[in-house]
Short mmCIF file of C-alpha atoms and ligand atoms in Angstrom, two decimals:
data_model
loop_
_atom_site.label_atom_id
_atom_site.label_comp_id
_atom_site.label_asym_id
_atom_site.label_seq_id
_atom_site.Cartn_x
_atom_site.Cartn_y
_atom_site.Cartn_z
CA MET A 2 0.05 -0.01 0.04
CA LYS A 3 1.28 3.48 -0.79
CA THR A 4 0.47 6.50 1.37
CA VAL A 5 0.27 9.97 -0.06
CA VAL A 6 -0.50 13.24 1.59
CA SER A 7 -0.41 15.86 -1.16
CA GLU A 8 -2.80 16.57 -4.03
CA ALA A 9 -0.02 16.13 -6.54
CA GLN A 10 1.12 12.75 -5.16
CA LEU A 11 -2.57 11.61 -5.15
CA SER A 12 -3.21 12.71 -8.52
CA ALA A 13 -0.05 10.98 -9.91
CA GLU A 14 -1.25 7.60 -8.35
CA ILE A 15 -4.81 7.92 -9.59
CA SER A 16 -3.63 8.78 -13.08
CA LEU A 17 -1.43 5.70 -13.08
CA ALA A 18 -4.23 3.46 -12.04
CA LYS A 19 -6.59 4.93 -14.44
CA ALA A 20 -4.05 4.67 -17.30
CA ALA A 21 -3.75 0.98 -16.41
CA GLY A 22 -7.45 0.73 -17.06
CA LYS A 23 -8.41 0.22 -13.42
CA LYS A 24 -11.68 1.16 -11.91
CA VAL A 25 -11.22 3.24 -8.82
CA ALA A 26 -13.12 2.83 -5.70
CA PHE A 27 -12.99 5.29 -2.73
CA VAL A 28 -13.70 4.88 0.97
CA PRO A 29 -13.60 8.04 2.96
CA THR A 30 -13.11 7.79 6.70
CA MET A 31 -12.09 9.82 9.60
CA GLY A 32 -9.80 6.97 10.87
CA ALA A 33 -9.88 5.18 14.23
CA LEU A 34 -10.70 2.27 11.95
CA HIS A 35 -12.72 -0.67 13.06
CA GLN A 36 -14.43 -3.82 11.31
CA GLY A 37 -17.23 -1.51 9.92
CA HIS A 38 -14.60 0.42 7.95
CA LEU A 39 -12.88 -2.80 6.85
CA SER A 40 -16.22 -4.10 5.55
CA LEU A 41 -16.58 -1.01 3.39
CA ILE A 42 -13.18 -1.78 1.98
CA GLU A 43 -14.20 -5.42 1.18
CA LEU A 44 -17.21 -4.12 -0.63
CA ALA A 45 -15.15 -1.54 -2.51
CA LYS A 46 -12.82 -4.39 -3.72
CA LYS A 47 -15.83 -6.24 -5.23
CA HIS A 48 -16.74 -3.23 -7.26
CA ALA A 49 -13.23 -1.94 -8.41
CA ASP A 50 -9.59 -2.89 -9.05
CA PHE A 51 -8.02 0.00 -7.24
CA VAL A 52 -9.23 1.02 -3.60
CA VAL A 53 -8.39 4.33 -2.20
CA VAL A 54 -9.12 4.99 1.50
CA SER A 55 -8.79 8.61 2.92
CA ILE A 56 -8.31 9.32 6.53
CA PHE A 57 -9.21 12.98 7.39
CA VAL A 58 -10.86 14.32 10.54
CA ASN A 59 -12.75 17.13 8.90
CA PRO A 60 -12.98 20.20 11.09
CA LEU A 61 -15.77 21.66 9.01
CA GLN A 62 -18.28 19.10 10.16
CA PHE A 63 -17.67 19.51 13.95
CA GLY A 64 -19.61 21.98 15.95
CA PRO A 65 -17.70 24.30 18.28
CA SER A 66 -18.70 22.26 21.42
CA GLU A 67 -18.08 18.86 19.71
CA ASP A 68 -15.28 16.42 20.00
CA PHE A 69 -12.92 17.52 17.10
CA ASP A 70 -9.97 17.94 19.39
CA LYS A 71 -10.27 14.63 21.12
CA TYR A 72 -11.49 12.61 18.10
CA PRO A 73 -9.29 9.49 18.17
CA ARG A 74 -6.33 9.77 15.83
CA THR A 75 -4.53 6.46 15.29
CA LEU A 76 -2.88 6.87 11.94
CA GLU A 77 -0.19 4.15 12.55
CA THR A 78 -2.45 1.33 13.56
CA ASP A 79 -4.98 2.43 10.91
CA SER A 80 -2.24 2.33 8.21
CA ALA A 81 -1.29 -1.22 9.27
CA GLN A 82 -4.94 -2.33 9.14
CA LEU A 83 -5.21 -0.87 5.64
CA ALA A 84 -2.16 -2.51 4.36
CA GLU A 85 -3.34 -5.85 5.75
CA ALA A 86 -6.65 -5.29 3.98
CA ARG A 87 -4.64 -4.79 0.75
CA VAL A 88 -5.84 -1.36 0.15
CA ASP A 89 -3.93 0.16 -2.78
CA LEU A 90 -3.73 3.80 -1.64
CA LEU A 91 -4.07 5.66 1.60
CA PHE A 92 -4.69 9.39 1.30
CA ALA A 93 -3.94 11.09 4.56
CA PRO A 94 -3.96 14.73 3.94
CA THR A 95 -3.54 17.62 6.37
CA VAL A 96 -6.15 20.41 6.63
CA ASP A 97 -4.23 22.82 4.28
CA VAL A 98 -4.35 20.19 1.54
CA ILE A 99 -8.11 19.90 1.68
CA TYR A 100 -8.74 23.51 2.47
CA PRO A 101 -5.90 25.39 0.73
CA ASP A 102 -7.59 28.70 1.39
CA ALA A 103 -7.82 28.10 5.15
CA SER A 104 -5.32 29.79 7.48
CA GLU A 105 -3.31 27.79 9.97
CA ALA A 106 -5.80 28.57 12.76
CA ALA A 107 -8.74 26.16 12.76
CA ALA A 108 -11.07 29.10 13.60
CA ASN A 109 -10.37 30.44 10.02
CA LEU A 110 -11.64 27.53 8.21
CA PRO A 111 -13.10 28.34 4.80
CA ALA A 112 -16.95 28.64 4.35
CA THR A 113 -18.75 25.45 3.31
CA THR A 114 -19.23 25.11 -0.47
CA LYS A 115 -22.08 22.68 -0.34
CA SER A 116 -25.53 23.01 1.22
CA ALA A 117 -27.43 20.02 2.47
CA GLY A 118 -30.72 21.95 2.08
CA PRO A 119 -33.73 21.20 4.29
CA ILE A 120 -32.95 17.48 4.88
CA GLY A 121 -29.68 18.70 6.35
CA GLU A 122 -31.55 20.63 9.08
CA ILE A 123 -33.66 17.80 10.55
CA LEU A 124 -32.62 14.93 12.91
CA GLU A 125 -28.88 14.94 12.99
CA GLY A 126 -28.77 18.33 11.37
CA ALA A 127 -31.05 19.77 14.12
CA VAL A 128 -28.77 18.65 16.78
CA ARG A 129 -25.62 19.36 14.88
CA PRO A 130 -26.26 22.63 13.03
CA GLY A 131 -23.87 22.99 9.96
CA HIS A 132 -22.67 19.38 10.25
CA PHE A 133 -24.04 18.23 6.89
CA ASP A 134 -22.91 21.23 5.00
CA GLY A 135 -19.38 20.55 6.36
CA MET A 136 -19.65 16.86 5.59
CA LEU A 137 -20.91 17.50 1.90
CA THR A 138 -18.05 20.09 1.49
CA VAL A 139 -15.33 17.64 2.45
CA VAL A 140 -16.88 14.75 0.51
CA SER A 141 -17.17 16.77 -2.63
CA ARG A 142 -13.55 18.11 -2.20
CA LEU A 143 -12.39 14.43 -1.84
CA PHE A 144 -14.48 13.25 -4.80
CA ASP A 145 -12.83 16.10 -6.85
CA LEU A 146 -9.37 15.02 -5.74
CA VAL A 147 -9.73 11.25 -5.92
CA GLN A 148 -12.04 11.13 -9.04
CA PRO A 149 -13.39 7.77 -8.15
CA ASP A 150 -15.76 5.54 -10.27
CA VAL A 151 -17.47 4.22 -7.15
CA ALA A 152 -17.60 5.41 -3.55
CA VAL A 153 -18.79 3.33 -0.55
CA PHE A 154 -20.54 4.65 2.52
CA GLY A 155 -21.99 2.96 5.57
CA ALA A 156 -25.84 2.60 6.12
CA LYS A 157 -25.08 3.46 9.74
CA ASP A 158 -24.80 7.12 8.95
CA ALA A 159 -28.27 6.93 6.97
CA GLN A 160 -28.81 10.71 6.73
CA GLN A 161 -25.33 11.29 5.51
CA LEU A 162 -25.72 8.57 2.96
CA HIS A 163 -29.12 10.11 1.91
CA LEU A 164 -27.48 13.45 1.35
CA ILE A 165 -24.40 12.11 -0.40
CA ASN A 166 -26.69 10.26 -2.83
CA ALA A 167 -28.64 13.47 -3.49
CA MET A 168 -25.29 15.33 -4.11
CA ALA A 169 -23.83 12.61 -6.39
CA THR A 170 -27.01 12.46 -8.50
CA ARG A 171 -26.77 16.27 -8.92
CA ASP A 172 -23.01 16.97 -9.20
CA TYR A 173 -21.31 13.64 -9.91
CA PRO A 174 -23.68 11.75 -12.34
CA ASN A 175 -20.99 9.26 -13.34
CA LEU A 176 -20.11 8.18 -9.77
CA GLU A 177 -21.82 5.22 -8.31
CA ILE A 178 -22.53 5.39 -4.58
CA ILE A 179 -22.67 2.06 -2.89
CA GLU A 180 -24.42 1.52 0.58
CA ALA A 181 -22.70 -0.91 2.93
CA PRO A 182 -24.62 -2.67 5.68
CA THR A 183 -23.95 -1.74 9.32
CA ILE A 184 -21.56 -3.88 11.17
CA ARG A 185 -22.49 -4.54 14.80
CA GLU A 186 -20.97 -6.31 17.90
CA VAL A 187 -22.59 -9.51 19.00
CA GLY A 188 -24.68 -7.55 21.44
CA GLY A 189 -25.99 -5.42 18.69
CA LEU A 190 -24.14 -2.23 19.28
CA ALA A 191 -23.15 -0.66 15.92
CA LEU A 192 -19.37 -0.36 15.59
CA SER A 193 -18.29 3.26 15.84
CA SER A 194 -14.98 5.15 16.34
CA ARG A 195 -16.67 6.84 19.24
CA ASN A 196 -17.30 3.45 20.97
CA ARG A 197 -13.70 3.71 22.29
CA TYR A 198 -15.00 6.47 24.59
CA LEU A 199 -17.39 4.20 26.36
CA ASP A 200 -16.35 2.45 29.63
CA GLU A 201 -17.79 -0.96 30.55
CA ALA A 202 -20.97 0.45 32.14
CA ALA A 203 -21.53 2.95 29.33
CA HIS A 204 -20.94 0.19 26.91
CA GLU A 205 -23.74 -1.82 28.38
CA VAL A 206 -26.07 1.09 28.23
CA ALA A 207 -25.14 1.80 24.65
CA GLN A 208 -26.27 -1.65 23.61
CA GLN A 209 -29.70 -0.66 24.41
CA LEU A 210 -29.94 1.65 21.36
CA SER A 211 -29.85 -1.30 18.97
CA ALA A 212 -32.18 -3.26 21.26
CA ALA A 213 -34.72 -0.34 21.03
CA LEU A 214 -34.35 -0.41 17.26
CA ARG A 215 -35.10 -4.16 17.35
CA ALA A 216 -38.14 -3.75 19.55
CA GLY A 217 -39.52 -1.03 17.35
CA ALA A 218 -38.94 -3.16 14.20
CA ALA A 219 -40.77 -6.04 15.75
CA ALA A 220 -43.84 -3.93 16.49
CA VAL A 221 -44.33 -3.22 12.71
CA HIS A 222 -47.04 -5.66 11.99
CA ARG A 223 -48.54 -5.90 15.47
CA GLY A 224 -52.23 -5.63 15.49
CA GLY A 225 -52.63 -6.82 11.81
CA HIS A 226 -51.95 -3.30 10.30
CA THR A 227 -48.93 -1.10 9.91
CA ASN A 228 -48.82 1.68 12.42
CA PRO A 229 -45.76 4.01 12.45
CA ASN A 230 -46.65 5.43 15.83
CA LEU A 231 -46.63 2.01 17.51
CA VAL A 232 -43.09 1.45 16.17
CA ILE A 233 -41.80 4.75 17.53
CA GLU A 234 -43.59 4.27 20.87
CA THR A 235 -42.30 0.72 21.22
CA ALA A 236 -38.74 1.69 20.46
CA THR A 237 -38.96 4.75 22.85
CA ASN A 238 -40.35 2.54 25.68
CA ALA A 239 -37.56 0.01 24.99
CA LEU A 240 -34.94 2.65 25.79
CA ALA A 241 -36.39 3.46 29.20
CA THR A 242 -32.96 3.84 31.00
CA PRO A 243 -32.01 7.12 32.52
CA GLU A 244 -28.38 6.60 31.54
CA ALA A 245 -29.18 6.97 27.91
CA LYS A 246 -30.32 10.54 27.12
CA LEU A 247 -32.45 10.14 24.02
CA GLU A 248 -32.21 12.85 21.40
CA TYR A 249 -34.63 11.56 18.89
CA ILE A 250 -36.35 8.41 17.63
CA ALA A 251 -37.79 8.88 14.10
CA LEU A 252 -39.26 6.94 11.30
CA VAL A 253 -38.69 8.26 7.95
CA ASP A 254 -39.23 7.19 4.24
CA LYS A 255 -35.89 5.83 3.29
CA ASP A 256 -36.02 7.45 -0.18
CA THR A 257 -37.00 10.89 0.89
CA PHE A 258 -36.35 11.21 4.62
CA GLU A 259 -39.88 12.54 5.10
CA PRO A 260 -41.68 11.38 8.22
CA LEU A 261 -44.04 8.33 7.68
CA GLU A 262 -47.63 8.73 7.67
CA ASN A 263 -50.19 6.08 8.48
CA GLY A 264 -50.83 3.88 5.51
CA PHE A 265 -47.14 4.11 4.22
CA SER A 266 -45.93 1.20 2.34
CA GLY A 267 -42.13 0.72 1.36
CA ARG A 268 -38.83 0.95 2.85
CA ALA A 269 -38.51 3.07 6.02
CA LEU A 270 -35.74 3.85 8.53
CA LEU A 271 -36.09 3.88 12.17
CA LEU A 272 -33.47 6.22 13.39
CA ILE A 273 -32.16 6.82 16.94
CA ALA A 274 -29.69 9.16 18.48
CA ALA A 275 -28.80 9.25 22.20
CA ARG A 276 -26.17 10.35 24.45
CA VAL A 277 -24.52 7.90 26.83
CA GLY A 278 -22.45 10.04 29.28
CA GLU A 279 -20.56 12.44 27.00
CA THR A 280 -20.64 10.09 24.05
CA ARG A 281 -23.17 10.68 21.28
CA LEU A 282 -24.32 7.59 19.40
CA ILE A 283 -26.55 7.05 16.45
CA ASP A 284 -27.98 4.02 14.78
CA ASN A 285 -30.80 3.01 12.47
CA THR A 286 -32.45 -0.06 11.07
CA GLU A 287 -34.52 -0.54 7.87
CA ILE A 288 -38.08 -1.56 8.15
CA THR A 289 -40.27 -2.58 5.34
CA PHE A 290 -43.90 -1.58 5.77
P1 AMP B 303 -16.27 7.58 9.86
O1 AMP B 303 -14.88 7.18 9.90
O2 AMP B 303 -17.03 7.53 11.15
O3 AMP B 303 -16.59 8.95 9.17
O4 AMP B 303 -16.94 6.57 8.86
C1 AMP B 303 -16.42 6.28 7.63
C2 AMP B 303 -17.48 5.43 6.87
O5 AMP B 303 -17.61 4.17 7.68
C3 AMP B 303 -18.87 6.02 6.71
O6 AMP B 303 -19.27 5.68 5.41
C4 AMP B 303 -19.65 5.32 7.80
O7 AMP B 303 -21.02 5.26 7.55
C5 AMP B 303 -19.03 3.99 7.81
N1 AMP B 303 -19.20 3.28 9.04
C6 AMP B 303 -19.08 3.70 10.31
N2 AMP B 303 -19.42 2.74 11.16
C7 AMP B 303 -19.87 1.66 10.47
C8 AMP B 303 -20.34 0.31 10.83
N3 AMP B 303 -20.57 -0.01 12.09
N4 AMP B 303 -20.72 -0.45 9.78
C9 AMP B 303 -20.53 -0.04 8.52
N5 AMP B 303 -20.07 1.12 8.10
C10 AMP B 303 -19.72 1.94 9.15
#
């Protein structure tokens, strides 16, 4: 595996791969890699001949009171994992490579260049104002740099995936976005780089997020007819633990992210966000009505 940090090095490697007729797959990450990330890489390999992974903790998508400074940075072990996974190219840029117009001070980051629109302001976007504009800005910058044929994103970050799909349809019509299923611990907890913040007790509590989703999903056909409210109510009741501070449980149409109405049929997402201690966790499950 080669590692590059600059735009010029990256372009040179991508040009070589493309000149050799290779299809390029891209997996953007913020590092602190786990099996979820590695599953995206495996999926990428099935769709392409040359897999590029980026590791970049994007300051533009963190709010002022969020964990940007303490977000885990483990480049050495990440790099070893990627080499073992036979990734072709690791792109590990610094902030000035991604945002050449930004000054050294993180406070002087550039403005976002992408807007997530109304869907960027609900659910995660309501709790984290500006997060999705910052996320789309870095993803589009990375797409422009890497010029991939396919890019893989996790279903775990469902609202992110929805917004990336919308951006790709609009701005990157030749790019195929692939959705990768959520990888979980045996107990159900979705793997996340932030799980390493959890101590043993918090880890136990965190398992209850996925348990709540399962309880909600199991209530879909209760009573012989579909009832979105019953799903939400069941999931909410299942998370009846004071240690998990629920931020939202919502049921949306997977295609539009609009709330479900009674009588809906099709693919929906049951989404949950909660705080366990200082750690914010999100998860979701797909439900067919
Ligand atoms: P992150 O490093 O958290 O920005 O995540 C990088 C990519 O990995 C995103 O596309 C995430 O949706 C995906 N991802 C994170 N956790 C998981 C998981 N448990 N299973 C599958 N994909 C994941």
